[in-house]
PDB file of C-alpha atoms and ligand atoms in Angstrom:
ATOM      1  CA  MET A  26     -35.094-114.088 211.001  1.00 42.00           C
ATOM      2  CA  TYR A  27     -31.435-113.329 210.653  1.00 43.00           C
ATOM      3  CA  ASP A  28     -29.957-115.819 213.091  1.00 44.00           C
ATOM      4  CA  VAL A  29     -29.730-118.284 210.195  1.00 50.00           C
ATOM      5  CA  PHE A  30     -26.002-118.429 210.889  1.00 59.00           C
ATOM      6  CA  VAL A  31     -23.914-117.162 213.749  1.00 58.00           C
ATOM      7  CA  PHE A  32     -24.159-113.419 213.220  1.00 65.00           C
ATOM      8  CA  ASP A  33     -21.656-111.686 215.467  1.00 65.00           C
ATOM      9  CA  GLY A  34     -22.461-108.113 214.427  1.00 61.00           C
ATOM     10  CA  GLY A  35     -18.827-107.582 213.425  1.00 60.00           C
ATOM     11  CA  LEU A  36     -15.827-108.776 215.318  1.00 51.00           C
ATOM     12  CA  LYS A  37     -13.613-106.069 216.802  1.00 48.00           C
ATOM     13  CA  LEU A  38     -10.613-107.393 218.651  1.00 44.00           C
ATOM     14  CA  SER A  39      -8.428-104.973 220.564  1.00 42.00           C
ATOM     15  CA  LYS A  40      -5.285-106.168 218.769  1.00 48.00           C
ATOM     16  CA  HIS A  41      -6.904-105.740 215.353  1.00 53.00           C
ATOM     17  CA  SER A  42      -7.671-102.609 213.468  1.00 66.00           C
ATOM     18  CA  ARG A  43     -10.335-103.685 211.060  1.00 80.00           C
ATOM     19  CA  SER A  44     -13.626-105.332 211.695  1.00 92.00           C
ATOM     20  CA  PHE A  45     -15.004-108.167 209.580  1.00 95.00           C
ATOM     21  CA  LEU A  46     -18.770-108.183 209.222  1.00 97.00           C
ATOM     22  CA  LYS A  47     -20.212-111.386 207.824  1.00 97.00           C
ATOM     23  CA  ILE A  48     -23.438-110.510 206.061  1.00 98.00           C
ATOM     24  CA  GLN A  49     -24.069-113.708 204.102  1.00 97.00           C
ATOM     25  CA  ASP A  50     -23.433-117.419 204.504  1.00 97.00           C
ATOM     26  CA  GLY A  51     -23.820-120.577 202.432  1.00 97.00           C
ATOM     27  CA  CYS A  52     -23.892-120.959 198.679  1.00 97.00           C
ATOM     28  CA  SER A  53     -26.356-122.295 196.120  1.00 96.00           C
ATOM     29  CA  GLN A  54     -23.979-122.516 193.168  1.00 96.00           C
ATOM     30  CA  PHE A  55     -22.459-126.007 193.558  1.00 97.00           C
ATOM     31  CA  CYS A  56     -19.183-125.515 191.697  1.00 98.00           C
ATOM     32  CA  SER A  57     -17.994-129.031 190.917  1.00 98.00           C
ATOM     33  CA  PHE A  58     -14.897-128.847 193.167  1.00 98.00           C
ATOM     34  CA  CYS A  59     -16.460-127.160 196.206  1.00 98.00           C
ATOM     35  CA  ILE A  60     -17.831-128.703 199.385  1.00 97.00           C
ATOM     36  CA  VAL A  61     -19.262-125.435 200.770  1.00 96.00           C
ATOM     37  CA  PRO A  62     -22.909-125.857 199.662  1.00 97.00           C
ATOM     38  CA  PHE A  63     -22.941-129.309 201.326  1.00 96.00           C
ATOM     39  CA  ALA A  64     -21.112-128.194 204.458  1.00 96.00           C
ATOM     40  CA  ARG A  65     -22.609-124.721 204.969  1.00 95.00           C
ATOM     41  CA  GLY A  66     -26.003-124.976 203.294  1.00 96.00           C
ATOM     42  CA  LEU A  67     -27.613-122.666 200.769  1.00 96.00           C
ATOM     43  CA  ASN A  68     -27.376-118.885 200.472  1.00 96.00           C
ATOM     44  CA  ARG A  69     -28.663-116.919 203.499  1.00 97.00           C
ATOM     45  CA  SER A  70     -28.358-113.175 204.047  1.00 98.00           C
ATOM     46  CA  ILE A  71     -28.596-110.750 206.947  1.00 97.00           C
ATOM     47  CA  PRO A  72     -31.330-108.124 206.256  1.00 97.00           C
ATOM     48  CA  PRO A  73     -30.055-104.695 205.158  1.00 98.00           C
ATOM     49  CA  GLN A  74     -31.345-102.855 208.245  1.00 97.00           C
ATOM     50  CA  VAL A  75     -29.475-105.267 210.530  1.00 97.00           C
ATOM     51  CA  VAL A  76     -26.297-104.811 208.486  1.00 98.00           C
ATOM     52  CA  LEU A  77     -26.670-101.032 208.726  1.00 98.00           C
ATOM     53  CA  GLN A  78     -27.241-101.142 212.491  1.00 97.00           C
ATOM     54  CA  SER A  79     -24.128-103.309 212.933  1.00 97.00           C
ATOM     55  CA  LEU A  80     -22.110-100.809 210.921  1.00 97.00           C
ATOM     56  CA  ARG A  81     -23.446 -97.948 213.063  1.00 97.00           C
ATOM     57  CA  ASP A  82     -22.468 -99.872 216.213  1.00 95.00           C
ATOM     58  CA  LEU A  83     -18.985-100.550 214.864  1.00 94.00           C
ATOM     59  CA  GLY A  84     -18.602 -96.917 213.817  1.00 93.00           C
ATOM     60  CA  SER A  85     -19.575 -95.744 217.302  1.00 92.00           C
ATOM     61  CA  GLN A  86     -16.962 -98.126 218.783  1.00 90.00           C
ATOM     62  CA  GLY A  87     -14.331 -96.308 216.732  1.00 88.00           C
ATOM     63  CA  VAL A  88     -13.883 -98.884 213.975  1.00 91.00           C
ATOM     64  CA  ASP A  89     -12.682 -97.042 210.883  1.00 91.00           C
ATOM     65  CA  GLU A  90     -12.664 -99.865 208.332  1.00 94.00           C
ATOM     66  CA  VAL A  91     -15.175-102.679 207.993  1.00 96.00           C
ATOM     67  CA  VAL A  92     -14.689-105.579 205.600  1.00 97.00           C
ATOM     68  CA  LEU A  93     -17.984-107.020 204.365  1.00 98.00           C
ATOM     69  CA  THR A  94     -17.609-110.775 204.094  1.00 97.00           C
ATOM     70  CA  GLY A  95     -19.661-113.756 203.035  1.00 97.00           C
ATOM     71  CA  ILE A  96     -19.257-117.131 201.383  1.00 97.00           C
ATOM     72  CA  HIS A  97     -20.881-115.950 198.154  1.00 97.00           C
ATOM     73  CA  LEU A  98     -21.334-112.186 198.571  1.00 97.00           C
ATOM     74  CA  GLY A  99     -22.644-111.578 195.066  1.00 97.00           C
ATOM     75  CA  THR A 100     -25.795-113.556 195.876  1.00 97.00           C
ATOM     76  CA  TYR A 101     -26.527-111.411 198.936  1.00 98.00           C
ATOM     77  CA  GLY A 102     -30.231-110.645 199.323  1.00 98.00           C
ATOM     78  CA  LYS A 103     -31.610-113.136 196.790  1.00 97.00           C
ATOM     79  CA  ASP A 104     -33.053-115.211 199.653  1.00 97.00           C
ATOM     80  CA  LEU A 105     -34.630-112.276 201.494  1.00 98.00           C
ATOM     81  CA  ASN A 106     -38.248-111.211 201.374  1.00 97.00           C
ATOM     82  CA  PRO A 107     -38.477-108.617 199.958  1.00 97.00           C
ATOM     83  CA  ARG A 108     -35.664-109.726 197.702  1.00 98.00           C
ATOM     84  CA  THR A 109     -32.744-107.329 197.436  1.00 98.00           C
ATOM     85  CA  SER A 110     -29.209-107.358 196.029  1.00 98.00           C
ATOM     86  CA  PHE A 111     -25.635-106.734 197.070  1.00 98.00           C
ATOM     87  CA  PHE A 112     -25.594-103.623 194.889  1.00 98.00           C
ATOM     88  CA  ASP A 113     -28.685-102.190 196.634  1.00 98.00           C
ATOM     89  CA  LEU A 114     -27.128-102.905 200.023  1.00 98.00           C
ATOM     90  CA  LEU A 115     -23.937-101.078 199.037  1.00 98.00           C
ATOM     91  CA  ARG A 116     -25.960 -98.095 197.851  1.00 98.00           C
ATOM     92  CA  LEU A 117     -27.699 -97.919 201.239  1.00 98.00           C
ATOM     93  CA  ILE A 118     -24.385 -98.152 203.090  1.00 98.00           C
ATOM     94  CA  ASN A 119     -22.798 -95.556 200.814  1.00 98.00           C
ATOM     95  CA  PHE A 120     -25.706 -93.188 201.456  1.00 97.00           C
ATOM     96  CA  GLU A 121     -25.354 -93.378 205.241  1.00 97.00           C
ATOM     97  CA  ARG A 122     -21.590 -94.065 205.615  1.00 97.00           C
ATOM     98  CA  PRO A 123     -21.705 -95.231 209.254  1.00 96.00           C
ATOM     99  CA  VAL A 124     -17.950 -96.019 209.254  1.00 95.00           C
ATOM    100  CA  LYS A 125     -15.062 -94.268 207.516  1.00 95.00           C
ATOM    101  CA  ARG A 126     -14.471 -96.878 204.862  1.00 96.00           C
ATOM    102  CA  VAL A 127     -15.738-100.241 203.660  1.00 98.00           C
ATOM    103  CA  ARG A 128     -13.793-102.969 201.889  1.00 98.00           C
ATOM    104  CA  LEU A 129     -15.403-105.893 200.093  1.00 98.00           C
ATOM    105  CA  SER A 130     -14.123-109.429 200.373  1.00 96.00           C
ATOM    106  CA  SER A 131     -14.237-111.904 197.476  1.00 96.00           C
ATOM    107  CA  ILE A 132     -16.936-111.513 194.781  1.00 98.00           C
ATOM    108  CA  ASP A 133     -17.413-113.849 191.825  1.00 98.00           C
ATOM    109  CA  PRO A 134     -16.495-112.241 188.484  1.00 98.00           C
ATOM    110  CA  GLU A 135     -19.914-112.724 186.879  1.00 97.00           C
ATOM    111  CA  GLU A 136     -21.539-110.830 189.747  1.00 97.00           C
ATOM    112  CA  ILE A 137     -19.727-107.568 189.033  1.00 97.00           C
ATOM    113  CA  SER A 138     -22.158-105.406 187.057  1.00 97.00           C
ATOM    114  CA  PRO A 139     -21.337-102.114 185.283  1.00 97.00           C
ATOM    115  CA  ASP A 140     -23.426-100.343 187.966  1.00 98.00           C
ATOM    116  CA  LEU A 141     -21.366-101.931 190.720  1.00 98.00           C
ATOM    117  CA  ILE A 142     -18.107-100.910 189.011  1.00 98.00           C
ATOM    118  CA  ALA A 143     -19.416 -97.344 188.667  1.00 97.00           C
ATOM    119  CA  LEU A 144     -20.454 -97.225 192.336  1.00 98.00           C
ATOM    120  CA  LEU A 145     -17.125 -98.558 193.626  1.00 97.00           C
ATOM    121  CA  ALA A 146     -14.934 -96.577 191.245  1.00 96.00           C
ATOM    122  CA  GLY A 147     -16.770 -93.318 191.826  1.00 95.00           C
ATOM    123  CA  SER A 148     -16.548 -93.458 195.603  1.00 91.00           C
ATOM    124  CA  ASP A 149     -13.901 -92.486 198.136  1.00 93.00           C
ATOM    125  CA  PHE A 150     -15.786 -94.577 200.695  1.00 97.00           C
ATOM    126  CA  PHE A 151     -15.334 -98.064 199.209  1.00 98.00           C
ATOM    127  CA  CYS A 152     -11.727 -99.232 199.102  1.00 98.00           C
ATOM    128  CA  PRO A 153     -10.393 -99.598 195.537  1.00 98.00           C
ATOM    129  CA  HIS A 154      -9.691-103.279 196.045  1.00 98.00           C
ATOM    130  CA  LEU A 155     -11.531-106.294 194.647  1.00 98.00           C
ATOM    131  CA  HIS A 156     -10.820-109.978 194.985  1.00 98.00           C
ATOM    132  CA  LEU A 157     -12.298-111.776 191.962  1.00 98.00           C
ATOM    133  CA  PRO A 158     -11.811-115.562 192.108  1.00 98.00           C
ATOM    134  CA  LEU A 159     -10.953-116.743 188.578  1.00 98.00           C
ATOM    135  CA  GLN A 160     -10.037-120.373 189.501  1.00 98.00           C
ATOM    136  CA  SER A 161      -8.930-121.165 185.924  1.00 98.00           C
ATOM    137  CA  GLY A 162      -8.395-119.191 182.733  1.00 98.00           C
ATOM    138  CA  ASP A 163      -9.084-122.157 180.480  1.00 98.00           C
ATOM    139  CA  ASN A 164     -12.679-122.218 179.231  1.00 98.00           C
ATOM    140  CA  ALA A 165     -12.994-126.018 179.105  1.00 98.00           C
ATOM    141  CA  ILE A 166     -11.782-126.294 182.706  1.00 98.00           C
ATOM    142  CA  LEU A 167     -14.094-123.472 183.804  1.00 98.00           C
ATOM    143  CA  LYS A 168     -17.010-125.390 182.324  1.00 98.00           C
ATOM    144  CA  LYS A 169     -15.992-128.541 184.197  1.00 98.00           C
ATOM    145  CA  MET A 170     -15.714-126.463 187.362  1.00 98.00           C
ATOM    146  CA  ARG A 171     -19.277-125.158 186.764  1.00 98.00           C
ATOM    147  CA  ARG A 172     -18.051-121.562 186.713  1.00 98.00           C
ATOM    148  CA  HIS A 173     -20.244-119.334 184.564  1.00 96.00           C
ATOM    149  CA  TYR A 174     -17.772-117.079 182.739  1.00 98.00           C
ATOM    150  CA  THR A 175     -14.831-117.381 180.373  1.00 98.00           C
ATOM    151  CA  GLY A 176     -11.201-116.307 180.501  1.00 98.00           C
ATOM    152  CA  GLU A 177     -11.970-113.588 177.939  1.00 98.00           C
ATOM    153  CA  TYR A 178     -14.812-112.253 180.096  1.00 98.00           C
ATOM    154  CA  PHE A 179     -12.469-112.075 183.090  1.00 98.00           C
ATOM    155  CA  ILE A 180      -9.789-110.106 181.211  1.00 98.00           C
ATOM    156  CA  ASP A 181     -12.424-107.720 179.892  1.00 98.00           C
ATOM    157  CA  LEU A 182     -13.926-107.239 183.373  1.00 98.00           C
ATOM    158  CA  CYS A 183     -10.560-106.424 184.963  1.00 98.00           C
ATOM    159  CA  GLN A 184      -9.730-104.016 182.164  1.00 98.00           C
ATOM    160  CA  LYS A 185     -13.070-102.237 182.563  1.00 98.00           C
ATOM    161  CA  ILE A 186     -12.439-101.767 186.287  1.00 98.00           C
ATOM    162  CA  LEU A 187      -8.901-100.496 185.700  1.00 98.00           C
ATOM    163  CA  GLU A 188     -10.077 -98.141 182.958  1.00 97.00           C
ATOM    164  CA  LYS A 189     -12.353 -96.498 185.521  1.00 97.00           C
ATOM    165  CA  ARG A 190      -9.746 -96.418 188.289  1.00 96.00           C
ATOM    166  CA  SER A 191      -6.165 -97.419 187.589  1.00 96.00           C
ATOM    167  CA  ASP A 192      -5.376 -97.413 191.325  1.00 97.00           C
ATOM    168  CA  PHE A 193      -7.620-100.441 191.949  1.00 98.00           C
ATOM    169  CA  CYS A 194      -5.908-103.471 193.438  1.00 98.00           C
ATOM    170  CA  LEU A 195      -7.318-106.606 191.800  1.00 98.00           C
ATOM    171  CA  GLY A 196      -6.561-110.021 193.257  1.00 98.00           C
ATOM    172  CA  THR A 197      -7.696-113.509 192.423  1.00 98.00           C
ATOM    173  CA  ASP A 198      -7.777-117.180 193.458  1.00 98.00           C
ATOM    174  CA  VAL A 199      -6.463-119.875 191.125  1.00 98.00           C
ATOM    175  CA  ILE A 200      -6.880-123.626 191.466  1.00 98.00           C
ATOM    176  CA  VAL A 201      -3.885-125.447 190.014  1.00 98.00           C
ATOM    177  CA  GLY A 202      -4.040-129.012 188.694  1.00 98.00           C
ATOM    178  CA  PHE A 203      -7.807-129.462 188.416  1.00 98.00           C
ATOM    179  CA  PRO A 204      -8.498-132.904 186.834  1.00 98.00           C
ATOM    180  CA  THR A 205      -7.844-132.827 183.045  1.00 96.00           C
ATOM    181  CA  GLU A 206      -5.777-129.606 183.293  1.00 98.00           C
ATOM    182  CA  THR A 207      -3.198-130.149 180.550  1.00 97.00           C
ATOM    183  CA  GLU A 208      -0.004-128.150 180.128  1.00 97.00           C
ATOM    184  CA  LYS A 209      -1.795-126.173 177.407  1.00 98.00           C
ATOM    185  CA  ALA A 210      -4.767-125.403 179.672  1.00 98.00           C
ATOM    186  CA  PHE A 211      -2.401-124.285 182.428  1.00 98.00           C
ATOM    187  CA  LYS A 212      -0.562-121.988 179.999  1.00 98.00           C
ATOM    188  CA  ARG A 213      -3.887-120.493 178.975  1.00 98.00           C
ATOM    189  CA  THR A 214      -4.597-119.739 182.655  1.00 98.00           C
ATOM    190  CA  VAL A 215      -1.182-118.118 183.028  1.00 98.00           C
ATOM    191  CA  GLN A 216      -1.889-115.926 179.997  1.00 98.00           C
ATOM    192  CA  VAL A 217      -5.275-114.836 181.339  1.00 98.00           C
ATOM    193  CA  LEU A 218      -3.697-113.993 184.704  1.00 98.00           C
ATOM    194  CA  LYS A 219      -0.984-111.935 183.010  1.00 96.00           C
ATOM    195  CA  ASP A 220      -3.395-110.129 180.657  1.00 98.00           C
ATOM    196  CA  SER A 221      -5.850-109.114 183.381  1.00 98.00           C
ATOM    197  CA  GLY A 222      -3.819-106.448 185.168  1.00 98.00           C
ATOM    198  CA  LEU A 223      -4.001-108.293 188.495  1.00 98.00           C
ATOM    199  CA  SER A 224      -1.934-107.273 191.518  1.00 98.00           C
ATOM    200  CA  TYR A 225      -1.678-110.596 193.360  1.00 98.00           C
ATOM    201  CA  LEU A 226      -2.757-114.252 193.181  1.00 98.00           C
ATOM    202  CA  HIS A 227      -3.819-116.736 195.833  1.00 98.00           C
ATOM    203  CA  VAL A 228      -2.716-120.108 194.504  1.00 98.00           C
ATOM    204  CA  PHE A 229      -4.381-123.363 195.610  1.00 98.00           C
ATOM    205  CA  PRO A 230      -3.224-126.768 194.381  1.00 98.00           C
ATOM    206  CA  TYR A 231      -6.412-128.739 193.615  1.00 98.00           C
ATOM    207  CA  SER A 232      -7.360-131.156 196.354  1.00 96.00           C
ATOM    208  CA  GLU A 233     -10.223-133.559 196.036  1.00 95.00           C
ATOM    209  CA  ARG A 234     -13.290-133.102 198.268  1.00 96.00           C
ATOM    210  CA  LEU A 235     -15.274-136.299 198.737  1.00 95.00           C
ATOM    211  CA  GLY A 236     -18.915-135.856 197.798  1.00 95.00           C
ATOM    212  CA  THR A 237     -18.255-133.268 195.089  1.00 97.00           C
ATOM    213  CA  LYS A 238     -18.732-133.894 191.387  1.00 97.00           C
ATOM    214  CA  ALA A 239     -15.073-133.208 190.612  1.00 97.00           C
ATOM    215  CA  ALA A 240     -13.992-136.029 192.948  1.00 96.00           C
ATOM    216  CA  LEU A 241     -15.388-138.427 190.321  1.00 96.00           C
ATOM    217  CA  PHE A 242     -13.471-136.870 187.400  1.00 96.00           C
ATOM    218  CA  SER A 243     -10.796-138.896 185.599  1.00 95.00           C
ATOM    219  CA  TYR A 244      -7.352-137.724 184.504  1.00 92.00           C
ATOM    220  CA  PRO A 245      -6.005-136.274 187.755  1.00 93.00           C
ATOM    221  CA  VAL A 246      -2.874-134.128 187.606  1.00 97.00           C
ATOM    222  CA  SER A 247       0.089-135.592 189.495  1.00 97.00           C
ATOM    223  CA  LEU A 248       1.116-134.144 192.844  1.00 97.00           C
ATOM    224  CA  GLU A 249       4.544-133.283 191.451  1.00 97.00           C
ATOM    225  CA  GLU A 250       3.046-131.377 188.511  1.00 98.00           C
ATOM    226  CA  LYS A 251       0.695-129.486 190.822  1.00 98.00           C
ATOM    227  CA  LYS A 252       3.689-128.442 192.926  1.00 98.00           C
ATOM    228  CA  VAL A 253       5.618-127.220 189.873  1.00 98.00           C
ATOM    229  CA  ARG A 254       2.654-125.227 188.523  1.00 98.00           C
ATOM    230  CA  SER A 255       1.832-123.755 191.951  1.00 98.00           C
ATOM    231  CA  ARG A 256       5.435-122.688 192.501  1.00 98.00           C
ATOM    232  CA  TYR A 257       5.459-120.968 189.132  1.00 98.00           C
ATOM    233  CA  LEU A 258       2.224-119.082 189.817  1.00 98.00           C
ATOM    234  CA  ARG A 259       3.458-117.957 193.235  1.00 98.00           C
ATOM    235  CA  GLN A 260       6.473-116.425 191.502  1.00 98.00           C
ATOM    236  CA  VAL A 261       4.121-114.705 189.031  1.00 98.00           C
ATOM    237  CA  SER A 262       2.125-113.383 191.986  1.00 98.00           C
ATOM    238  CA  GLU A 263       5.218-111.962 193.652  1.00 97.00           C
ATOM    239  CA  LYS A 264       6.145-110.135 190.453  1.00 97.00           C
ATOM    240  CA  LEU A 265       2.637-108.747 189.996  1.00 97.00           C
ATOM    241  CA  ARG A 266       2.524-107.509 193.581  1.00 97.00           C
ATOM    242  CA  LYS A 267       5.906-105.844 193.252  1.00 97.00           C
ATOM    243  CA  GLN A 268       4.938-104.147 189.981  1.00 97.00           C
ATOM    244  CA  PHE A 269       1.738-102.904 191.590  1.00 98.00           C
ATOM    245  CA  TYR A 270       3.526-101.549 194.674  1.00 98.00           C
ATOM    246  CA  GLN A 271       6.138 -99.828 192.500  1.00 97.00           C
ATOM    247  CA  LYS A 272       3.454 -97.783 190.718  1.00 97.00           C
ATOM    248  CA  PHE A 273       2.653 -96.069 194.016  1.00 98.00           C
ATOM    249  CA  ILE A 274       6.119 -95.092 195.215  1.00 98.00           C
ATOM    250  CA  GLY A 275       5.979 -91.382 195.997  1.00 97.00           C
ATOM    251  CA  PHE A 276       2.184 -91.359 196.360  1.00 97.00           C
ATOM    252  CA  THR A 277       0.214 -90.751 199.538  1.00 97.00           C
ATOM    253  CA  ARG A 278      -2.727 -93.028 200.332  1.00 97.00           C
ATOM    254  CA  PRO A 279      -5.195 -93.290 203.209  1.00 96.00           C
ATOM    255  CA  ALA A 280      -4.158 -96.286 205.312  1.00 95.00           C
ATOM    256  CA  ILE A 281      -5.261 -98.062 208.446  1.00 93.00           C
ATOM    257  CA  LEU A 282      -2.677 -98.949 211.092  1.00 90.00           C
ATOM    258  CA  GLU A 283      -2.447-102.650 211.792  1.00 86.00           C
ATOM    259  CA  ASN A 284      -0.699-104.982 214.149  1.00 76.00           C
ATOM    260  CA  ARG A 285       0.854-107.605 211.905  1.00 69.00           C
ATOM    261  CA  ARG A 286       3.193-110.498 212.689  1.00 68.00           C
ATOM    262  CA  ARG A 287       6.152-108.558 211.335  1.00 66.00           C
ATOM    263  CA  GLY A 288       5.275-105.467 213.429  1.00 69.00           C
ATOM    264  CA  LEU A 289       3.147-102.396 212.896  1.00 77.00           C
ATOM    265  CA  THR A 290       2.133-101.705 209.330  1.00 89.00           C
ATOM    266  CA  ALA A 291      -0.312 -99.508 207.463  1.00 93.00           C
ATOM    267  CA  LEU A 292      -2.749-101.048 204.993  1.00 95.00           C
ATOM    268  CA  THR A 293      -3.681 -98.620 202.234  1.00 97.00           C
ATOM    269  CA  ASP A 294      -7.149 -98.392 200.750  1.00 97.00           C
ATOM    270  CA  ASN A 295      -5.814-100.213 197.676  1.00 98.00           C
ATOM    271  CA  TYR A 296      -4.297-103.038 199.712  1.00 97.00           C
ATOM    272  CA  ILE A 297      -0.642-102.102 199.918  1.00 97.00           C
ATOM    273  CA  SER A 298       0.877-103.182 203.185  1.00 95.00           C
ATOM    274  CA  VAL A 299       3.396-100.489 204.176  1.00 95.00           C
ATOM    275  CA  GLU A 300       5.983-100.864 206.940  1.00 93.00           C
ATOM    276  CA  ILE A 301       6.172 -97.724 209.057  1.00 89.00           C
ATOM    277  CA  LYS A 302       9.072 -97.015 211.386  1.00 76.00           C
ATOM    278  CA  ASP A 303       7.742 -94.147 213.517  1.00 68.00           C
ATOM    279  CA  LEU A 304       4.498 -95.597 214.802  1.00 64.00           C
ATOM    280  CA  ASP A 305       4.949 -95.022 218.527  1.00 66.00           C
ATOM    281  CA  GLN A 306       2.576 -92.088 218.868  1.00 68.00           C
ATOM    282  CA  TYR A 307      -0.175 -93.619 216.729  1.00 71.00           C
ATOM    283  CA  VAL A 308      -3.025 -95.890 217.739  1.00 75.00           C
ATOM    284  CA  VAL A 309      -3.507 -99.206 215.967  1.00 79.00           C
ATOM    285  CA  GLY A 310      -6.764 -99.069 214.039  1.00 82.00           C
ATOM    286  CA  SER A 311      -6.634 -95.387 213.194  1.00 84.00           C
ATOM    287  CA  LEU A 312      -6.846 -94.041 209.676  1.00 90.00           C
ATOM    288  CA  VAL A 313      -3.822 -91.994 208.576  1.00 91.00           C
ATOM    289  CA  ASN A 314      -2.206 -90.789 205.353  1.00 94.00           C
ATOM    290  CA  VAL A 315       0.882 -92.710 204.333  1.00 95.00           C
ATOM    291  CA  THR A 316       3.459 -91.842 201.693  1.00 96.00           C
ATOM    292  CA  ILE A 317       4.979 -94.940 200.109  1.00 97.00           C
ATOM    293  CA  GLU A 318       8.703 -94.261 199.858  1.00 96.00           C
ATOM    294  CA  GLY A 319      10.131 -97.444 198.408  1.00 97.00           C
ATOM    295  CA  LEU A 320      10.426-101.219 198.479  1.00 96.00           C
ATOM    296  CA  THR A 321      12.810-103.535 200.266  1.00 92.00           C
ATOM    297  CA  GLY A 322      12.424-106.712 198.234  1.00 85.00           C
ATOM    298  CA  PRO A 323       8.675-107.360 198.172  1.00 85.00           C
ATOM    299  CA  ILE A 324       7.949-105.165 201.230  1.00 89.00           C
ATOM    300  CA  ALA A 325       6.812-101.547 200.858  1.00 96.00           C
ATOM    301  CA  TYR A 326       7.953 -98.967 203.392  1.00 94.00           C
ATOM    302  CA  GLY A 327       6.874 -95.406 204.012  1.00 94.00           C
ATOM    303  CA  ARG A 328       5.969 -92.705 206.499  1.00 92.00           C
ATOM    304  CA  ILE A 329       2.878 -91.116 207.951  1.00 92.00           C
ATOM    305  CA  VAL A 330       2.138 -87.612 206.750  1.00 91.00           C
ATOM    306  CA  GLU A 331       0.000 -85.329 208.875  1.00 76.00           C
ATOM    307  CA  ASN A 332      -2.887 -83.268 207.543  1.00 56.00           C
ATOM    308  CA  GLN A 333      -2.413 -84.134 203.922  1.00 54.00           C
ATOM    309  CA  SER A 334      -5.131 -85.410 201.669  1.00 53.00           C
ATOM    310  CA  HIS A 335      -4.054 -88.410 199.629  1.00 54.00           C
ATOM    311  CA  SER A 336      -2.809 -87.912 196.108  1.00 52.00           C
ATOM    312  CA  ALA A 337      -5.284 -89.554 193.804  1.00 48.00           C
ATOM    313  CA  PHE A 338      -3.902 -91.955 191.259  1.00 48.00           C
ATOM    314  CA  TYR A 339      -6.393 -91.880 188.451  1.00 43.00           C
ATOM    315  CA  ILE A 340      -4.912 -92.232 184.984  1.00 37.00           C
TER     316      ILE A 340
HETATM  317  S1  LIG B 410     -16.548-121.963 194.979  1.00 61.94           S
HETATM  318 FE1  LIG B 410     -17.736-120.268 195.811  1.00 61.94          FE
HETATM  319  S2  LIG B 410     -19.437-120.029 194.364  1.00 61.94           S
HETATM  320 FE2  LIG B 410     -18.579-122.063 193.989  1.00 61.94          FE
HETATM  321  S3  LIG B 410     -19.794-123.449 195.274  1.00 61.94           S
HETATM  322 FE3  LIG B 410     -17.987-122.862 196.462  1.00 61.94          FE
HETATM  323  S4  LIG B 410     -18.650-121.109 197.671  1.00 61.94           S
HETATM  324 FE4  LIG B 410     -20.138-121.391 196.023  1.00 61.94          FE
END
């Protein structure tokens, strides 16, 4: 059975260029702050052959990029009989390549194995982009959150990925103002974020979810303090993103044309959103090569180059 959640086989909307294929739902981890396991149930996965068939269908509809999504992707396949893993699924997909490229959505840091890094880094099929939710860089807070890694582990993981491929875009989620988060604990998180080589942050001020363990914790952080810390981290994120974009000025990357709120843009394999002026003759959703020419503030701009393979950025 794979109709354990609403499986749509990949949503392709005419206005959108990429398709999102949800291959897993629910979560069995019960992080202390999270309502998902109560609201969405435990981990359930779509069998590999069904995932592959959906990718074939999307490929035949002309979808060039598919984003594999799930609530807790790293646990994909643990519920299936026979049991399988996210890594094994990716190997199958990589072998067949039913679409032009695949991007992964968020994966928990402790679920990134050396084999997975080698597979992703050694492939021109998987986008060099990973979103690794850290939540906090302070080990005492991580323990209270019921997250099973440390700040040191996270830095080491990011460095290992970037050693293999320096063009990887690494992003993360951070929860700001978790109960008992002192100024010192927050500073530790900031340091971990800065030492990891990340390219952007998604910042979430902690908000209590009734029914979770964390809702019973003492020593809440004030609303005002959460605002101050969040504002600071958003500024850090802007700087990181800009530094990352700057590294690629003058380089050509494969990119998919998208219809965004601010107009037509191209999203590179390593998650740089590039504004393109001369898009009239191109079809939204198609894969092109884009040279990044510069930045206007935080926005990258560039042009499409015909018949040119992208310049690799491996240092
Ligand atoms: S934060 Fe993620 S891993 Fe933790 S319980 Fe929620 S969905 Fe599961």
